[in-house]
């Protein structure tokens, strides 16, 4: 599979990147599903908690005598049948996240990118520096790539802060570094834009 490398003006450079997709063809969508499930499970706090009978501050004195009142027997004021009493089988703090192999996570990302490539939703750009951290420069780039009104994800190197500053006011655009790349950003974007060096690093292309 070949991917053309584009200039910042949208024209082709005449160079391309090759991807060996033999190992990815055998994989299934279940890998992506598990990684997305793991990501959302890790976002859950699981901090909801209700107090049980033994955790409530209150008197332990018996409200009424055991027999002779004509009513049912009752314990103390912390009894769950009373208002402000303890809660029976209430929620407790819980961890929802589960672990996946590190190589499994990387494979899920590559597989999702591979599916995007098959649908022509991945662009590779020749690396360039922004002279100024201005939003109109990013808008100009999006316009030359004919990707206006699309959910975009630009994956850049960690050191380039100008891209972060210039793109933070655009609602349909996310700019992240390769270290922050996760399955949710990949799945939630219509088009992916990689810099050449970043794509090579991710797929280990020399």
mmCIF file of C-alpha atoms in Angstrom:
data_model
loop_
_atom_site.group_PDB
_atom_site.id
_atom_site.type_symbol
_atom_site.label_atom_id
_atom_site.label_comp_id
_atom_site.label_asym_id
_atom_site.label_seq_id
_atom_site.Cartn_x
_atom_site.Cartn_y
_atom_site.Cartn_z
ATOM 1 C CA UNK A 1 0.000 0.000 0.000
ATOM 2 C CA UNK A 2 1.377 3.406 -1.057
ATOM 3 C CA UNK A 3 0.641 6.832 0.397
ATOM 4 C CA UNK A 4 1.538 10.015 -1.444
ATOM 5 C CA UNK A 5 3.360 12.708 0.509
ATOM 6 C CA UNK A 6 1.843 16.161 0.060
ATOM 7 C CA UNK A 7 3.237 19.658 0.393
ATOM 8 C CA UNK A 8 1.556 22.253 2.572
ATOM 9 C CA UNK A 9 -0.043 23.755 -0.565
ATOM 10 C CA UNK A 10 -1.775 20.441 -1.308
ATOM 11 C CA UNK A 11 0.402 19.399 -4.263
ATOM 12 C CA UNK A 12 2.169 16.043 -4.404
ATOM 13 C CA UNK A 13 5.898 15.894 -3.769
ATOM 14 C CA UNK A 14 6.407 12.861 -6.009
ATOM 15 C CA UNK A 15 7.444 10.777 -3.006
ATOM 16 C CA UNK A 16 5.391 8.150 -1.221
ATOM 17 C CA UNK A 17 5.441 5.847 1.779
ATOM 18 C CA UNK A 18 4.962 2.089 1.627
ATOM 19 C CA UNK A 19 3.062 0.158 4.291
ATOM 20 C CA UNK A 20 3.338 -3.574 4.771
ATOM 21 C CA UNK A 21 -0.227 -4.549 5.577
ATOM 22 C CA UNK A 22 0.140 -8.345 5.466
ATOM 23 C CA UNK A 23 0.066 -8.659 9.248
ATOM 24 C CA UNK A 24 -2.883 -6.255 9.554
ATOM 25 C CA UNK A 25 -5.104 -8.056 7.058
ATOM 26 C CA UNK A 26 -5.480 -11.041 9.351
ATOM 27 C CA UNK A 27 -6.679 -8.953 12.307
ATOM 28 C CA UNK A 28 -10.324 -8.322 13.140
ATOM 29 C CA UNK A 29 -12.359 -5.350 14.311
ATOM 30 C CA UNK A 30 -12.616 -6.978 17.743
ATOM 31 C CA UNK A 31 -9.161 -5.607 18.575
ATOM 32 C CA UNK A 32 -10.371 -2.052 17.981
ATOM 33 C CA UNK A 33 -13.530 -2.729 19.987
ATOM 34 C CA UNK A 34 -11.576 -3.939 23.023
ATOM 35 C CA UNK A 35 -9.211 -0.970 22.958
ATOM 36 C CA UNK A 36 -12.102 1.545 22.683
ATOM 37 C CA UNK A 37 -13.894 -0.251 25.517
ATOM 38 C CA UNK A 38 -10.728 -0.094 27.637
ATOM 39 C CA UNK A 39 -10.339 3.639 26.927
ATOM 40 C CA UNK A 40 -13.900 4.523 27.984
ATOM 41 C CA UNK A 41 -13.750 2.220 31.004
ATOM 42 C CA UNK A 42 -10.621 4.041 32.179
ATOM 43 C CA UNK A 43 -12.507 7.375 32.016
ATOM 44 C CA UNK A 44 -15.079 6.214 34.577
ATOM 45 C CA UNK A 45 -14.306 7.463 38.075
ATOM 46 C CA UNK A 46 -16.252 4.857 40.019
ATOM 47 C CA UNK A 47 -16.309 7.076 43.128
ATOM 48 C CA UNK A 48 -20.047 6.880 43.938
ATOM 49 C CA UNK A 49 -20.577 5.664 47.479
ATOM 50 C CA UNK A 50 -23.465 5.353 49.934
ATOM 51 C CA UNK A 51 -23.153 4.751 53.659
ATOM 52 C CA UNK A 52 -24.178 1.484 55.198
ATOM 53 C CA UNK A 53 -25.718 1.047 58.636
ATOM 54 C CA UNK A 54 -22.377 0.689 60.383
ATOM 55 C CA UNK A 55 -20.975 3.869 58.772
ATOM 56 C CA UNK A 56 -23.704 6.297 59.882
ATOM 57 C CA UNK A 57 -23.219 8.505 62.946
ATOM 58 C CA UNK A 58 -26.163 8.092 65.277
ATOM 59 C CA UNK A 59 -27.444 6.607 68.493
ATOM 60 C CA UNK A 60 -27.315 2.848 68.958
ATOM 61 C CA UNK A 61 -30.114 2.934 71.512
ATOM 62 C CA UNK A 62 -33.064 0.681 70.778
ATOM 63 C CA UNK A 63 -36.061 2.847 69.786
ATOM 64 C CA UNK A 64 -38.707 0.796 71.577
ATOM 65 C CA UNK A 65 -38.930 -2.384 73.548
ATOM 66 C CA UNK A 66 -38.907 -5.699 71.736
ATOM 67 C CA UNK A 67 -42.453 -6.782 72.707
ATOM 68 C CA UNK A 68 -45.668 -5.343 74.018
ATOM 69 C CA UNK A 69 -45.873 -2.187 71.858
ATOM 70 C CA UNK A 70 -48.196 -3.702 69.264
ATOM 71 C CA UNK A 71 -45.790 -2.699 66.491
ATOM 72 C CA UNK A 72 -43.052 -4.561 64.734
ATOM 73 C CA UNK A 73 -39.713 -4.871 66.482
ATOM 74 C CA UNK A 74 -37.259 -2.108 65.663
ATOM 75 C CA UNK A 75 -33.563 -1.612 66.152
ATOM 76 C CA UNK A 76 -31.756 1.707 66.414
ATOM 77 C CA UNK A 77 -32.222 4.880 64.359
ATOM 78 C CA UNK A 78 -29.631 3.718 61.818
ATOM 79 C CA UNK A 79 -31.974 0.981 60.630
ATOM 80 C CA UNK A 80 -32.310 1.092 56.777
ATOM 81 C CA UNK A 81 -36.126 1.239 57.001
ATOM 82 C CA UNK A 82 -35.949 4.691 58.601
ATOM 83 C CA UNK A 83 -35.306 8.020 56.938
ATOM 84 C CA UNK A 84 -31.563 8.881 57.034
ATOM 85 C CA UNK A 85 -30.802 5.285 57.864
ATOM 86 C CA UNK A 86 -28.180 3.163 56.204
ATOM 87 C CA UNK A 87 -28.600 1.936 52.661
ATOM 88 C CA UNK A 88 -28.771 -1.783 51.930
ATOM 89 C CA UNK A 89 -26.420 -3.022 49.188
ATOM 90 C CA UNK A 90 -25.583 0.524 48.108
ATOM 91 C CA UNK A 91 -22.875 1.435 45.575
ATOM 92 C CA UNK A 92 -19.240 1.230 46.601
ATOM 93 C CA UNK A 93 -16.057 2.644 44.998
ATOM 94 C CA UNK A 94 -15.089 0.486 42.053
ATOM 95 C CA UNK A 95 -12.447 0.436 39.349
ATOM 96 C CA UNK A 96 -13.884 -0.125 35.892
ATOM 97 C CA UNK A 97 -10.633 -0.103 33.933
ATOM 98 C CA UNK A 98 -8.964 -3.264 32.729
ATOM 99 C CA UNK A 99 -5.537 -3.902 31.281
ATOM 100 C CA UNK A 100 -4.554 -4.740 27.733
ATOM 101 C CA UNK A 101 -1.160 -5.693 26.421
ATOM 102 C CA UNK A 102 0.912 -2.701 25.264
ATOM 103 C CA UNK A 103 1.518 -4.295 21.858
ATOM 104 C CA UNK A 104 -2.226 -4.945 21.630
ATOM 105 C CA UNK A 105 -2.934 -1.214 22.045
ATOM 106 C CA UNK A 106 -0.409 -0.269 19.354
ATOM 107 C CA UNK A 107 -1.881 -2.867 17.001
ATOM 108 C CA UNK A 108 -5.408 -1.487 17.525
ATOM 109 C CA UNK A 109 -4.228 2.016 16.546
ATOM 110 C CA UNK A 110 -2.425 0.749 13.455
ATOM 111 C CA UNK A 111 -5.423 -1.317 12.399
ATOM 112 C CA UNK A 112 -7.785 1.642 12.694
ATOM 113 C CA UNK A 113 -5.393 3.836 10.703
ATOM 114 C CA UNK A 114 -5.167 1.071 8.114
ATOM 115 C CA UNK A 115 -8.973 1.082 7.724
ATOM 116 C CA UNK A 116 -8.910 4.867 7.325
ATOM 117 C CA UNK A 117 -6.233 4.547 4.633
ATOM 118 C CA UNK A 118 -8.402 2.084 2.688
ATOM 119 C CA UNK A 119 -11.165 4.724 2.655
ATOM 120 C CA UNK A 120 -8.716 7.467 1.522
ATOM 121 C CA UNK A 121 -9.135 9.362 4.789
ATOM 122 C CA UNK A 122 -5.456 9.720 5.667
ATOM 123 C CA UNK A 123 -3.189 12.522 4.444
ATOM 124 C CA UNK A 124 0.612 12.594 4.765
ATOM 125 C CA UNK A 125 2.246 16.027 4.825
ATOM 126 C CA UNK A 126 5.842 16.966 4.276
ATOM 127 C CA UNK A 127 7.066 18.547 7.481
ATOM 128 C CA UNK A 128 7.068 22.345 7.653
ATOM 129 C CA UNK A 129 7.288 24.969 10.365
ATOM 130 C CA UNK A 130 4.634 27.562 11.093
ATOM 131 C CA UNK A 131 6.213 31.006 10.999
ATOM 132 C CA UNK A 132 3.541 32.368 13.347
ATOM 133 C CA UNK A 133 1.060 30.716 15.672
ATOM 134 C CA UNK A 134 -1.916 32.145 13.805
ATOM 135 C CA UNK A 135 -5.244 30.376 13.224
ATOM 136 C CA UNK A 136 -5.577 31.591 9.623
ATOM 137 C CA UNK A 137 -2.488 29.556 8.661
ATOM 138 C CA UNK A 138 -4.190 26.347 9.824
ATOM 139 C CA UNK A 139 -7.406 27.369 8.050
ATOM 140 C CA UNK A 140 -5.429 27.900 4.872
ATOM 141 C CA UNK A 141 -3.898 24.434 5.185
ATOM 142 C CA UNK A 142 -7.326 22.831 5.656
ATOM 143 C CA UNK A 143 -8.714 24.698 2.660
ATOM 144 C CA UNK A 144 -5.897 23.584 0.353
ATOM 145 C CA UNK A 145 -6.535 19.960 1.374
ATOM 146 C CA UNK A 146 -10.293 20.358 0.663
ATOM 147 C CA UNK A 147 -11.180 19.189 4.173
ATOM 148 C CA UNK A 148 -13.390 22.031 5.309
ATOM 149 C CA UNK A 149 -16.323 21.185 7.627
ATOM 150 C CA UNK A 150 -14.763 17.803 8.442
ATOM 151 C CA UNK A 151 -13.630 16.420 11.776
ATOM 152 C CA UNK A 152 -9.852 16.468 11.519
ATOM 153 C CA UNK A 153 -7.024 15.120 13.607
ATOM 154 C CA UNK A 154 -3.481 16.360 13.026
ATOM 155 C CA UNK A 155 -0.730 14.276 14.596
ATOM 156 C CA UNK A 156 2.498 16.224 15.069
ATOM 157 C CA UNK A 157 5.803 16.004 16.896
ATOM 158 C CA UNK A 158 5.882 16.837 20.575
ATOM 159 C CA UNK A 159 8.145 19.876 20.239
ATOM 160 C CA UNK A 160 5.995 21.909 17.819
ATOM 161 C CA UNK A 161 3.863 24.098 20.127
ATOM 162 C CA UNK A 162 2.826 26.587 17.442
ATOM 163 C CA UNK A 163 0.393 24.075 15.955
ATOM 164 C CA UNK A 164 -1.322 23.658 19.323
ATOM 165 C CA UNK A 165 -1.721 27.404 19.803
ATOM 166 C CA UNK A 166 -2.827 28.097 16.221
ATOM 167 C CA UNK A 167 -5.486 25.370 16.176
ATOM 168 C CA UNK A 168 -7.081 25.585 19.609
ATOM 169 C CA UNK A 169 -9.878 27.913 18.424
ATOM 170 C CA UNK A 170 -11.066 25.539 15.668
ATOM 171 C CA UNK A 171 -13.942 23.343 16.849
ATOM 172 C CA UNK A 172 -13.629 20.594 14.233
ATOM 173 C CA UNK A 173 -9.870 20.221 14.578
ATOM 174 C CA UNK A 174 -7.764 18.435 17.169
ATOM 175 C CA UNK A 175 -3.969 18.612 17.217
ATOM 176 C CA UNK A 176 -2.114 16.084 19.365
ATOM 177 C CA UNK A 177 1.396 14.743 19.606
ATOM 178 C CA UNK A 178 2.285 11.163 18.764
ATOM 179 C CA UNK A 179 2.766 10.438 22.492
ATOM 180 C CA UNK A 180 -0.846 11.503 23.197
ATOM 181 C CA UNK A 181 -2.353 9.533 20.307
ATOM 182 C CA UNK A 182 -5.165 7.234 21.455
ATOM 183 C CA UNK A 183 -7.887 5.128 19.897
ATOM 184 C CA UNK A 184 -10.700 7.582 20.702
ATOM 185 C CA UNK A 185 -9.179 10.488 18.759
ATOM 186 C CA UNK A 186 -8.562 8.189 15.791
ATOM 187 C CA UNK A 187 -12.077 6.761 15.759
ATOM 188 C CA UNK A 188 -13.772 10.135 16.352
ATOM 189 C CA UNK A 189 -12.156 11.868 13.348
ATOM 190 C CA UNK A 190 -13.271 11.884 9.732
ATOM 191 C CA UNK A 191 -9.769 12.480 8.362
ATOM 192 C CA UNK A 192 -6.288 11.949 9.781
ATOM 193 C CA UNK A 193 -3.368 14.210 8.870
ATOM 194 C CA UNK A 194 0.106 12.923 9.678
ATOM 195 C CA UNK A 195 3.454 14.564 9.221
ATOM 196 C CA UNK A 196 5.854 12.330 7.326
ATOM 197 C CA UNK A 197 8.257 11.885 10.256
ATOM 198 C CA UNK A 198 5.408 11.044 12.663
ATOM 199 C CA UNK A 199 3.923 8.432 10.331
ATOM 200 C CA UNK A 200 7.327 6.834 9.838
ATOM 201 C CA UNK A 201 7.839 6.658 13.591
ATOM 202 C CA UNK A 202 4.424 5.076 14.189
ATOM 203 C CA UNK A 203 4.771 2.406 11.492
ATOM 204 C CA UNK A 204 8.553 2.099 11.897
ATOM 205 C CA UNK A 205 9.314 2.995 8.288
ATOM 206 C CA UNK A 206 12.916 3.822 7.473
#
